[in-house]
Short mmCIF file of C-alpha atoms in Angstrom, two decimals:
data_model
loop_
_atom_site.label_atom_id
_atom_site.label_comp_id
_atom_site.label_asym_id
_atom_site.label_seq_id
_atom_site.Cartn_x
_atom_site.Cartn_y
_atom_site.Cartn_z
CA UNK A 1 10.27 81.20 -45.69
CA UNK A 2 6.80 80.55 -44.80
CA UNK A 3 4.44 78.62 -47.16
CA UNK A 4 0.68 79.32 -47.12
CA UNK A 5 -1.11 76.58 -48.55
CA UNK A 6 -4.66 77.94 -49.63
CA UNK A 7 -6.75 74.65 -49.95
CA UNK A 8 -5.42 73.72 -46.10
CA UNK A 9 -6.43 77.05 -44.93
CA UNK A 10 -9.92 77.01 -46.75
CA UNK A 11 -10.65 73.42 -45.42
CA UNK A 12 -9.73 74.43 -41.92
CA UNK A 13 -12.29 77.21 -41.78
CA UNK A 14 -15.75 75.57 -42.03
CA UNK A 15 -17.50 78.48 -40.24
CA UNK A 16 -18.84 81.33 -41.75
CA UNK A 17 -21.24 84.58 -40.86
CA UNK A 18 -24.63 84.27 -39.64
CA UNK A 19 -27.29 83.62 -42.15
CA UNK A 20 -28.71 86.94 -43.62
CA UNK A 21 -32.27 85.97 -42.78
CA UNK A 22 -30.97 86.24 -38.98
CA UNK A 23 -29.94 89.84 -39.00
CA UNK A 24 -31.04 92.13 -35.84
CA UNK A 25 -33.90 93.75 -37.67
CA UNK A 26 -35.47 90.47 -38.98
CA UNK A 27 -35.01 88.85 -35.54
CA UNK A 28 -36.82 91.95 -33.95
CA UNK A 29 -39.88 91.43 -36.47
CA UNK A 30 -39.91 87.83 -35.96
CA UNK A 31 -39.70 88.11 -31.99
CA UNK A 32 -42.29 90.83 -32.02
CA UNK A 33 -44.97 88.55 -34.01
CA UNK A 34 -44.32 85.78 -31.30
CA UNK A 35 -44.58 88.05 -28.44
CA UNK A 36 -48.08 89.20 -29.79
CA UNK A 37 -49.14 85.40 -29.86
CA UNK A 38 -47.70 85.04 -26.33
CA UNK A 39 -49.66 87.96 -25.09
CA UNK A 40 -52.82 86.85 -27.01
CA UNK A 41 -52.75 83.47 -25.50
CA UNK A 42 -51.99 84.62 -21.86
CA UNK A 43 -54.84 87.05 -22.17
CA UNK A 44 -57.13 84.52 -23.01
CA UNK A 45 -56.11 82.54 -20.08
CA UNK A 46 -56.71 85.63 -18.01
CA UNK A 47 -60.22 86.32 -19.47
CA UNK A 48 -61.64 82.83 -19.45
CA UNK A 49 -59.86 81.50 -16.40
CA UNK A 50 -60.32 84.47 -13.91
CA UNK A 51 -63.12 86.79 -15.32
CA UNK A 52 -65.49 85.11 -17.64
CA UNK A 53 -64.80 81.77 -15.74
CA UNK A 54 -65.03 78.67 -17.92
CA UNK A 55 -64.81 75.22 -15.98
CA UNK A 56 -61.23 73.51 -16.88
CA UNK A 57 -59.77 76.67 -18.25
CA UNK A 58 -57.06 77.19 -15.68
CA UNK A 59 -56.08 81.10 -15.03
CA UNK A 60 -52.30 81.94 -14.85
CA UNK A 61 -50.68 80.13 -11.90
CA UNK A 62 -52.07 76.77 -12.41
CA UNK A 63 -49.22 74.78 -11.13
CA UNK A 64 -48.40 77.20 -8.55
CA UNK A 65 -51.83 76.52 -7.17
CA UNK A 66 -50.37 72.99 -6.19
CA UNK A 67 -47.16 74.54 -4.64
CA UNK A 68 -49.46 77.19 -2.65
CA UNK A 69 -51.60 74.37 -1.51
CA UNK A 70 -48.94 72.05 -0.44
CA UNK A 71 -47.43 75.09 1.60
CA UNK A 72 -50.81 75.71 3.23
CA UNK A 73 -51.12 71.96 4.05
CA UNK A 74 -47.17 72.08 5.45
CA UNK A 75 -48.09 75.05 7.54
CA UNK A 76 -51.48 73.77 9.16
CA UNK A 77 -50.69 70.30 9.65
CA UNK A 78 -47.84 67.15 9.26
CA UNK A 79 -46.01 68.26 6.28
CA UNK A 80 -45.94 64.62 5.06
CA UNK A 81 -50.08 65.31 4.24
CA UNK A 82 -48.94 67.14 0.96
CA UNK A 83 -48.57 63.56 -0.49
CA UNK A 84 -52.12 63.05 -0.02
CA UNK A 85 -53.59 63.96 -3.56
CA UNK A 86 -57.12 64.20 -1.95
CA UNK A 87 -56.04 67.04 0.12
CA UNK A 88 -54.17 68.81 -2.37
CA UNK A 89 -56.91 68.87 -4.97
CA UNK A 90 -59.41 70.00 -2.43
CA UNK A 91 -57.50 73.19 -2.10
CA UNK A 92 -55.86 73.49 -5.68
CA UNK A 93 -58.63 72.67 -8.01
CA UNK A 94 -60.77 75.93 -7.13
CA UNK A 95 -57.52 78.07 -7.59
CA UNK A 96 -57.24 76.35 -10.98
CA UNK A 97 -60.54 76.60 -11.96
CA UNK A 98 -60.74 72.95 -12.43
CA UNK A 99 -63.17 70.27 -11.93
CA UNK A 100 -61.84 66.78 -10.94
CA UNK A 101 -60.58 64.59 -13.97
CA UNK A 102 -58.66 61.60 -14.41
CA UNK A 103 -55.55 63.86 -14.66
CA UNK A 104 -54.88 64.10 -11.19
CA UNK A 105 -52.95 67.23 -9.33
CA UNK A 106 -50.37 65.43 -6.90
CA UNK A 107 -47.64 66.81 -5.14
CA UNK A 108 -44.63 64.84 -6.38
CA UNK A 109 -41.60 66.97 -5.52
CA UNK A 110 -39.08 65.91 -2.83
CA UNK A 111 -38.99 67.71 0.56
CA UNK A 112 -36.25 69.83 -0.51
CA UNK A 113 -38.59 71.75 -2.63
CA UNK A 114 -41.32 71.90 -0.14
CA UNK A 115 -38.88 73.50 2.28
CA UNK A 116 -38.32 76.19 -0.38
CA UNK A 117 -42.17 76.74 -0.96
CA UNK A 118 -42.97 76.57 2.71
CA UNK A 119 -43.42 80.32 2.95
CA UNK A 120 -45.76 80.62 0.00
CA UNK A 121 -48.98 80.23 1.75
CA UNK A 122 -48.14 83.07 4.20
CA UNK A 123 -49.38 85.30 1.39
CA UNK A 124 -52.69 85.24 -0.39
CA UNK A 125 -52.76 82.97 -3.42
CA UNK A 126 -52.44 85.97 -5.91
CA UNK A 127 -49.77 87.89 -4.20
CA UNK A 128 -47.81 84.75 -3.49
CA UNK A 129 -47.84 83.79 -7.25
CA UNK A 130 -46.69 87.20 -8.50
CA UNK A 131 -43.97 87.56 -6.01
CA UNK A 132 -42.81 84.05 -6.92
CA UNK A 133 -42.79 84.32 -10.64
CA UNK A 134 -41.23 88.00 -10.37
CA UNK A 135 -38.54 86.83 -8.37
CA UNK A 136 -37.77 83.96 -10.38
CA UNK A 137 -37.77 85.97 -13.46
CA UNK A 138 -35.29 88.47 -12.04
CA UNK A 139 -33.09 85.57 -11.21
CA UNK A 140 -33.17 84.23 -14.71
CA UNK A 141 -32.69 87.65 -16.52
CA UNK A 142 -29.62 87.93 -14.15
CA UNK A 143 -28.22 84.80 -15.35
CA UNK A 144 -28.96 85.65 -19.12
CA UNK A 145 -27.27 89.09 -18.92
CA UNK A 146 -24.13 87.29 -17.45
CA UNK A 147 -24.08 84.83 -20.34
CA UNK A 148 -24.83 87.44 -23.07
CA UNK A 149 -24.15 91.05 -22.09
CA UNK A 150 -25.79 92.22 -25.18
CA UNK A 151 -29.15 91.00 -23.37
CA UNK A 152 -28.95 94.49 -21.46
CA UNK A 153 -29.20 96.28 -24.88
CA UNK A 154 -32.92 97.18 -25.47
CA UNK A 155 -32.54 95.65 -28.96
CA UNK A 156 -32.09 92.27 -27.35
CA UNK A 157 -34.93 92.36 -24.93
CA UNK A 158 -37.59 91.76 -27.47
CA UNK A 159 -36.29 88.04 -28.24
CA UNK A 160 -35.67 87.12 -24.85
CA UNK A 161 -38.93 88.26 -23.49
CA UNK A 162 -40.79 86.75 -26.33
CA UNK A 163 -39.06 83.29 -26.08
CA UNK A 164 -42.54 81.34 -25.58
CA UNK A 165 -41.19 79.31 -22.76
CA UNK A 166 -41.14 82.39 -20.71
CA UNK A 167 -44.56 82.92 -21.12
CA UNK A 168 -45.44 79.15 -20.48
CA UNK A 169 -43.29 78.99 -17.34
CA UNK A 170 -44.89 82.24 -16.16
CA UNK A 171 -48.35 81.12 -16.95
CA UNK A 172 -47.92 77.82 -15.02
CA UNK A 173 -46.10 79.37 -12.06
CA UNK A 174 -43.45 76.74 -12.44
CA UNK A 175 -40.04 76.39 -10.73
CA UNK A 176 -38.27 76.77 -14.08
CA UNK A 177 -37.00 80.19 -13.62
CA UNK A 178 -35.37 78.73 -10.36
CA UNK A 179 -33.86 75.98 -12.32
CA UNK A 180 -32.83 78.07 -15.08
CA UNK A 181 -31.01 80.40 -12.78
CA UNK A 182 -29.48 77.71 -10.80
CA UNK A 183 -28.02 75.83 -13.89
CA UNK A 184 -26.91 78.92 -15.53
CA UNK A 185 -25.24 80.45 -12.39
CA UNK A 186 -23.69 77.14 -11.82
CA UNK A 187 -22.15 76.89 -15.17
CA UNK A 188 -20.80 80.44 -15.36
CA UNK A 189 -19.22 80.03 -11.90
CA UNK A 190 -17.47 76.77 -12.85
CA UNK A 191 -14.13 77.65 -13.15
CA UNK A 192 -13.75 80.97 -11.10
CA UNK A 193 -16.06 79.91 -8.15
CA UNK A 194 -16.29 76.25 -8.12
CA UNK A 195 -17.67 76.19 -4.66
CA UNK A 196 -20.48 78.49 -5.50
CA UNK A 197 -21.12 76.32 -8.79
CA UNK A 198 -21.26 73.15 -6.64
CA UNK A 199 -23.98 74.88 -4.39
CA UNK A 200 -26.18 75.71 -7.40
CA UNK A 201 -25.94 72.37 -8.71
CA UNK A 202 -26.69 70.78 -5.21
CA UNK A 203 -29.84 73.02 -4.94
CA UNK A 204 -31.35 71.36 -7.81
CA UNK A 205 -32.32 68.49 -5.63
CA UNK A 206 -35.43 70.70 -5.80
CA UNK A 207 -36.01 68.93 -9.13
CA UNK A 208 -33.59 65.95 -8.99
CA UNK A 209 -34.25 64.68 -12.61
CA UNK A 210 -32.89 67.80 -13.88
CA UNK A 211 -29.38 66.87 -12.08
CA UNK A 212 -29.02 63.38 -13.59
CA UNK A 213 -26.29 64.55 -16.21
CA UNK A 214 -24.34 66.76 -14.24
CA UNK A 215 -22.25 64.23 -12.45
CA UNK A 216 -21.35 63.02 -15.87
CA UNK A 217 -20.06 66.50 -16.80
CA UNK A 218 -18.15 67.25 -13.52
CA UNK A 219 -16.36 63.75 -13.52
CA UNK A 220 -15.34 63.63 -17.19
CA UNK A 221 -14.48 67.39 -16.97
CA UNK A 222 -12.38 66.82 -13.91
CA UNK A 223 -14.11 69.55 -11.68
CA UNK A 224 -13.41 67.93 -8.50
CA UNK A 225 -14.39 70.53 -6.03
CA UNK A 226 -17.41 71.34 -7.85
CA UNK A 227 -18.41 67.74 -7.50
CA UNK A 228 -17.66 67.73 -3.67
CA UNK A 229 -19.32 70.98 -3.19
CA UNK A 230 -22.40 69.79 -5.01
CA UNK A 231 -22.52 66.74 -3.05
CA UNK A 232 -22.12 68.36 0.41
CA UNK A 233 -25.08 70.88 -0.62
CA UNK A 234 -27.27 67.90 -1.44
CA UNK A 235 -26.61 66.48 1.94
CA UNK A 236 -26.89 69.63 3.98
CA UNK A 237 -30.31 70.56 1.97
CA UNK A 238 -31.77 67.20 2.53
CA UNK A 239 -30.75 67.17 6.05
CA UNK A 240 -32.40 70.66 6.60
CA UNK A 241 -35.58 69.79 4.79
CA UNK A 242 -35.83 66.54 7.12
CA UNK A 243 -35.24 68.55 10.29
CA UNK A 244 -37.89 71.41 9.35
CA UNK A 245 -40.45 69.24 7.76
CA UNK A 246 -40.04 65.56 9.45
CA UNK A 247 -37.83 62.88 7.78
CA UNK A 248 -40.96 60.82 7.14
CA UNK A 249 -41.60 63.28 4.13
CA UNK A 250 -38.67 61.66 2.39
CA UNK A 251 -40.31 58.03 2.90
CA UNK A 252 -43.71 59.50 1.55
CA UNK A 253 -42.03 61.08 -1.34
CA UNK A 254 -40.24 57.48 -2.16
CA UNK A 255 -43.80 56.00 -1.88
CA UNK A 256 -45.44 58.74 -4.05
CA UNK A 257 -42.92 58.33 -6.86
CA UNK A 258 -43.79 54.94 -8.26
CA UNK A 259 -47.52 55.68 -8.13
CA UNK A 260 -46.87 58.92 -10.23
CA UNK A 261 -44.77 57.19 -12.48
CA UNK A 262 -47.49 54.44 -13.04
CA UNK A 263 -49.81 57.36 -13.68
CA UNK A 264 -47.62 58.89 -16.12
CA UNK A 265 -47.27 55.38 -17.99
CA UNK A 266 -50.96 54.65 -17.96
CA UNK A 267 -51.75 57.97 -19.76
CA UNK A 268 -48.46 58.58 -21.67
CA UNK A 269 -50.04 57.59 -25.09
CA UNK A 270 -52.85 60.38 -24.44
CA UNK A 271 -51.23 63.05 -22.58
CA UNK A 272 -52.53 66.47 -23.19
CA UNK A 273 -49.86 68.00 -25.75
CA UNK A 274 -47.82 65.12 -25.33
CA UNK A 275 -44.88 64.43 -23.23
CA UNK A 276 -41.67 66.11 -24.44
CA UNK A 277 -39.49 63.00 -24.23
CA UNK A 278 -38.36 60.08 -26.73
CA UNK A 279 -40.48 57.99 -24.42
CA UNK A 280 -43.34 60.35 -24.59
CA UNK A 281 -43.17 60.36 -28.41
CA UNK A 282 -43.13 56.66 -28.70
CA UNK A 283 -45.85 56.16 -26.53
CA UNK A 284 -47.93 58.62 -28.41
CA UNK A 285 -47.37 56.85 -31.65
CA UNK A 286 -48.42 53.42 -30.06
CA UNK A 287 -45.19 51.83 -29.28
CA UNK A 288 -45.31 49.34 -26.25
CA UNK A 289 -44.08 50.52 -22.93
CA UNK A 290 -41.08 48.39 -22.82
CA UNK A 291 -40.17 49.41 -26.41
CA UNK A 292 -40.65 53.01 -25.79
CA UNK A 293 -38.27 52.74 -22.62
CA UNK A 294 -35.86 51.02 -24.95
CA UNK A 295 -35.95 53.92 -27.63
CA UNK A 296 -35.51 56.34 -24.83
CA UNK A 297 -32.61 54.59 -23.43
CA UNK A 298 -30.80 54.92 -26.79
CA UNK A 299 -31.49 58.51 -26.96
CA UNK A 300 -30.58 59.22 -23.41
CA UNK A 301 -27.32 57.13 -23.82
CA UNK A 302 -26.34 59.22 -26.81
CA UNK A 303 -26.97 62.35 -25.16
CA UNK A 304 -25.04 61.39 -21.98
CA UNK A 305 -22.18 60.07 -24.35
CA UNK A 306 -21.90 63.53 -26.07
CA UNK A 307 -21.85 65.15 -22.61
CA UNK A 308 -18.91 62.81 -21.47
CA UNK A 309 -17.00 63.41 -24.82
CA UNK A 310 -17.22 67.07 -24.99
CA UNK A 311 -16.48 67.68 -21.36
CA UNK A 312 -13.59 64.94 -21.30
CA UNK A 313 -11.91 66.84 -24.44
CA UNK A 314 -12.45 70.07 -22.88
CA UNK A 315 -14.42 71.71 -25.93
CA UNK A 316 -15.10 75.35 -25.81
CA UNK A 317 -17.02 76.32 -22.93
CA UNK A 318 -20.10 77.27 -24.83
CA UNK A 319 -20.26 74.08 -26.41
CA UNK A 320 -19.75 72.08 -23.29
CA UNK A 321 -22.59 74.17 -21.37
CA UNK A 322 -25.16 73.72 -24.13
CA UNK A 323 -24.64 70.08 -24.55
CA UNK A 324 -25.21 69.50 -20.86
CA UNK A 325 -28.24 71.41 -20.96
CA UNK A 326 -29.48 69.70 -24.07
CA UNK A 327 -28.70 66.34 -22.39
CA UNK A 328 -30.82 67.48 -19.21
CA UNK A 329 -33.86 67.76 -21.42
CA UNK A 330 -33.21 64.53 -23.31
CA UNK A 331 -32.26 61.97 -20.48
CA UNK A 332 -35.39 62.17 -18.16
CA UNK A 333 -38.46 60.44 -19.27
CA UNK A 334 -40.83 63.11 -18.19
CA UNK A 335 -40.43 66.61 -19.68
CA UNK A 336 -43.20 69.41 -19.84
CA UNK A 337 -43.41 72.70 -22.03
CA UNK A 338 -42.50 74.72 -19.08
CA UNK A 339 -39.47 72.71 -18.68
CA UNK A 340 -38.29 74.04 -22.17
CA UNK A 341 -37.34 77.16 -20.66
CA UNK A 342 -33.79 75.42 -20.15
CA UNK A 343 -33.59 75.71 -24.01
CA UNK A 344 -32.92 79.42 -23.40
CA UNK A 345 -29.27 78.47 -21.90
CA UNK A 346 -28.04 76.60 -25.04
CA UNK A 347 -29.45 79.17 -27.22
CA UNK A 348 -27.88 81.98 -25.56
CA UNK A 349 -24.56 80.13 -25.45
CA UNK A 350 -24.69 79.12 -28.91
CA UNK A 351 -25.37 82.74 -30.11
CA UNK A 352 -22.13 83.83 -28.11
CA UNK A 353 -20.25 81.10 -29.72
CA UNK A 354 -21.59 81.81 -33.15
CA UNK A 355 -20.74 85.56 -32.80
CA UNK A 356 -17.17 84.78 -31.73
CA UNK A 357 -16.33 81.69 -33.80
CA UNK A 358 -18.89 81.75 -36.92
CA UNK A 359 -21.80 79.44 -37.89
CA UNK A 360 -22.08 76.18 -39.82
CA UNK A 361 -24.92 76.09 -42.32
CA UNK A 362 -28.12 74.94 -40.79
CA UNK A 363 -27.28 76.18 -37.24
CA UNK A 364 -29.52 79.22 -37.48
CA UNK A 365 -32.52 76.82 -38.51
CA UNK A 366 -31.77 74.71 -35.51
CA UNK A 367 -31.43 77.48 -33.07
CA UNK A 368 -34.63 79.12 -34.24
CA UNK A 369 -36.64 75.88 -34.23
CA UNK A 370 -35.62 75.44 -30.59
CA UNK A 371 -36.46 79.02 -29.72
CA UNK A 372 -40.06 78.36 -31.23
CA UNK A 373 -40.46 74.91 -30.01
CA UNK A 374 -42.35 75.86 -26.58
CA UNK A 375 -45.19 77.17 -28.93
CA UNK A 376 -46.25 73.46 -28.86
CA UNK A 377 -48.19 74.65 -25.60
CA UNK A 378 -50.66 76.71 -27.44
CA UNK A 379 -51.80 73.96 -29.67
CA UNK A 380 -54.89 71.88 -29.21
CA UNK A 381 -54.36 68.99 -26.76
CA UNK A 382 -55.49 66.46 -29.03
CA UNK A 383 -52.58 67.34 -31.60
CA UNK A 384 -49.88 66.32 -28.93
CA UNK A 385 -47.31 68.58 -30.68
CA UNK A 386 -45.05 68.37 -27.58
CA UNK A 387 -44.02 64.76 -28.80
CA UNK A 388 -41.97 66.31 -31.80
CA UNK A 389 -40.00 68.79 -29.36
CA UNK A 390 -37.28 65.94 -28.69
CA UNK A 391 -36.55 65.83 -32.25
CA UNK A 392 -35.69 69.63 -32.10
CA UNK A 393 -33.82 69.19 -29.11
CA UNK A 394 -31.72 66.45 -30.41
CA UNK A 395 -30.97 68.07 -33.83
CA UNK A 396 -29.73 71.15 -31.55
CA UNK A 397 -27.49 68.51 -29.75
CA UNK A 398 -26.13 67.32 -33.06
CA UNK A 399 -25.23 71.20 -33.89
CA UNK A 400 -23.46 71.25 -30.86
CA UNK A 401 -21.43 68.21 -31.77
CA UNK A 402 -20.77 69.35 -35.14
CA UNK A 403 -19.47 72.66 -34.18
CA UNK A 404 -16.99 70.78 -32.00
CA UNK A 405 -15.73 68.55 -34.96
CA UNK A 406 -15.47 71.75 -36.85
CA UNK A 407 -13.27 73.29 -34.16
CA UNK A 408 -11.33 70.03 -34.20
CA UNK A 409 -11.07 70.44 -37.99
CA UNK A 410 -9.62 73.88 -37.59
CA UNK A 411 -7.10 73.09 -35.22
CA UNK A 412 -5.82 70.02 -37.27
CA UNK A 413 -5.47 72.39 -40.39
CA UNK A 414 -3.58 74.73 -38.51
CA UNK A 415 -1.22 72.16 -37.05
CA UNK A 416 -0.87 70.76 -40.55
CA UNK A 417 0.02 74.15 -41.81
CA UNK A 418 2.30 74.67 -39.25
CA UNK A 419 3.98 71.35 -39.81
CA UNK A 420 4.21 72.29 -43.57
CA UNK A 421 5.85 75.78 -42.50
CA UNK A 422 8.34 74.04 -40.18
CA UNK A 423 9.43 71.60 -42.78
CA UNK A 424 9.81 74.28 -45.31
CA UNK A 425 12.16 76.43 -43.03
CA UNK A 426 14.34 73.42 -42.21
CA UNK A 427 14.69 72.59 -45.90
CA UNK A 428 15.55 76.06 -46.64
CA UNK A 429 18.23 75.96 -43.95
#
């Protein structure tokens, strides 16, 4: 005889259907409105940056202008000259429609990324920018479709295309689509193609601060082949960059980093739109630099600990992937609005996990808030609205942790019910 204890069964199922206000029709309406906001802001950039040129209103491609300028310098002279801010600005500022300001336009990327961008200046700037952004978006979309196949459906296109970070990253011409694709493909390939996963993670040497948490996940998750593959990729990638560009580029990069870090610290309390990290938020509110670093270290330690815990506990893949991406945004001290494109990955994985396993109260609010958060880029610079983004990112991290605890509660309830049924069966005998 099997006993069904309704109280145990009820307590072991804390998840429920998606909230009614997040049905497909409403999502499309919300996304359509945000898409119009994105198009409006982008159009203003085109008009005032390209057509009716107003000084210091940068047209689309303002960050890609730095990449293109570095490519031009590397192709026409010693590659190490890209770390000379005066040389970079001489080429980049006209492309950015900018006048010199205290906020300089330096090249602060490692030689590995310079190697990737080396061919950029072989094409005229506008053509190179369009080719770069289009290729990156295609790569990112392929990853999105692998994570959530429903994205291939026309009805899902709208919220994906309307995600504000897509427009921020495309407008800047940043490398966010490339890092998004490498992160997503690496996680997708984790178990079935570990060597490919390691290669993807290793190629993130183009932006090392985004790879700080990956070793924690791989070590606690016991993905040894992925770890070895990533390490080998970083080594080969760096050696190739040194051979092509000259190994002196690494020493110049090492010299440039402290100067840029000091520049960020000096202006961190009045950075346009704010720095989207705990450190940036603390500095915006007047906290002293040592205390701001201390507060950031606490947040970073909590995020890294969550990664170690969920990966060691072998939580559902969607939760492990989400916590890794969220920690990737919380651990570095310097995160910009275009980096928030990476928020798209945990959003997609949480949508997939919610569709399969149900939702907890408040999950929908956190997911939608994260989806909207890159809109801070459209606010006036003196608002420094970006400093509030880390709160949203950390809240989404707590959503992932809570979902893992709910999963454990379900398993514990099932075990308890199984034990009761087993005991009842023995008693009957």
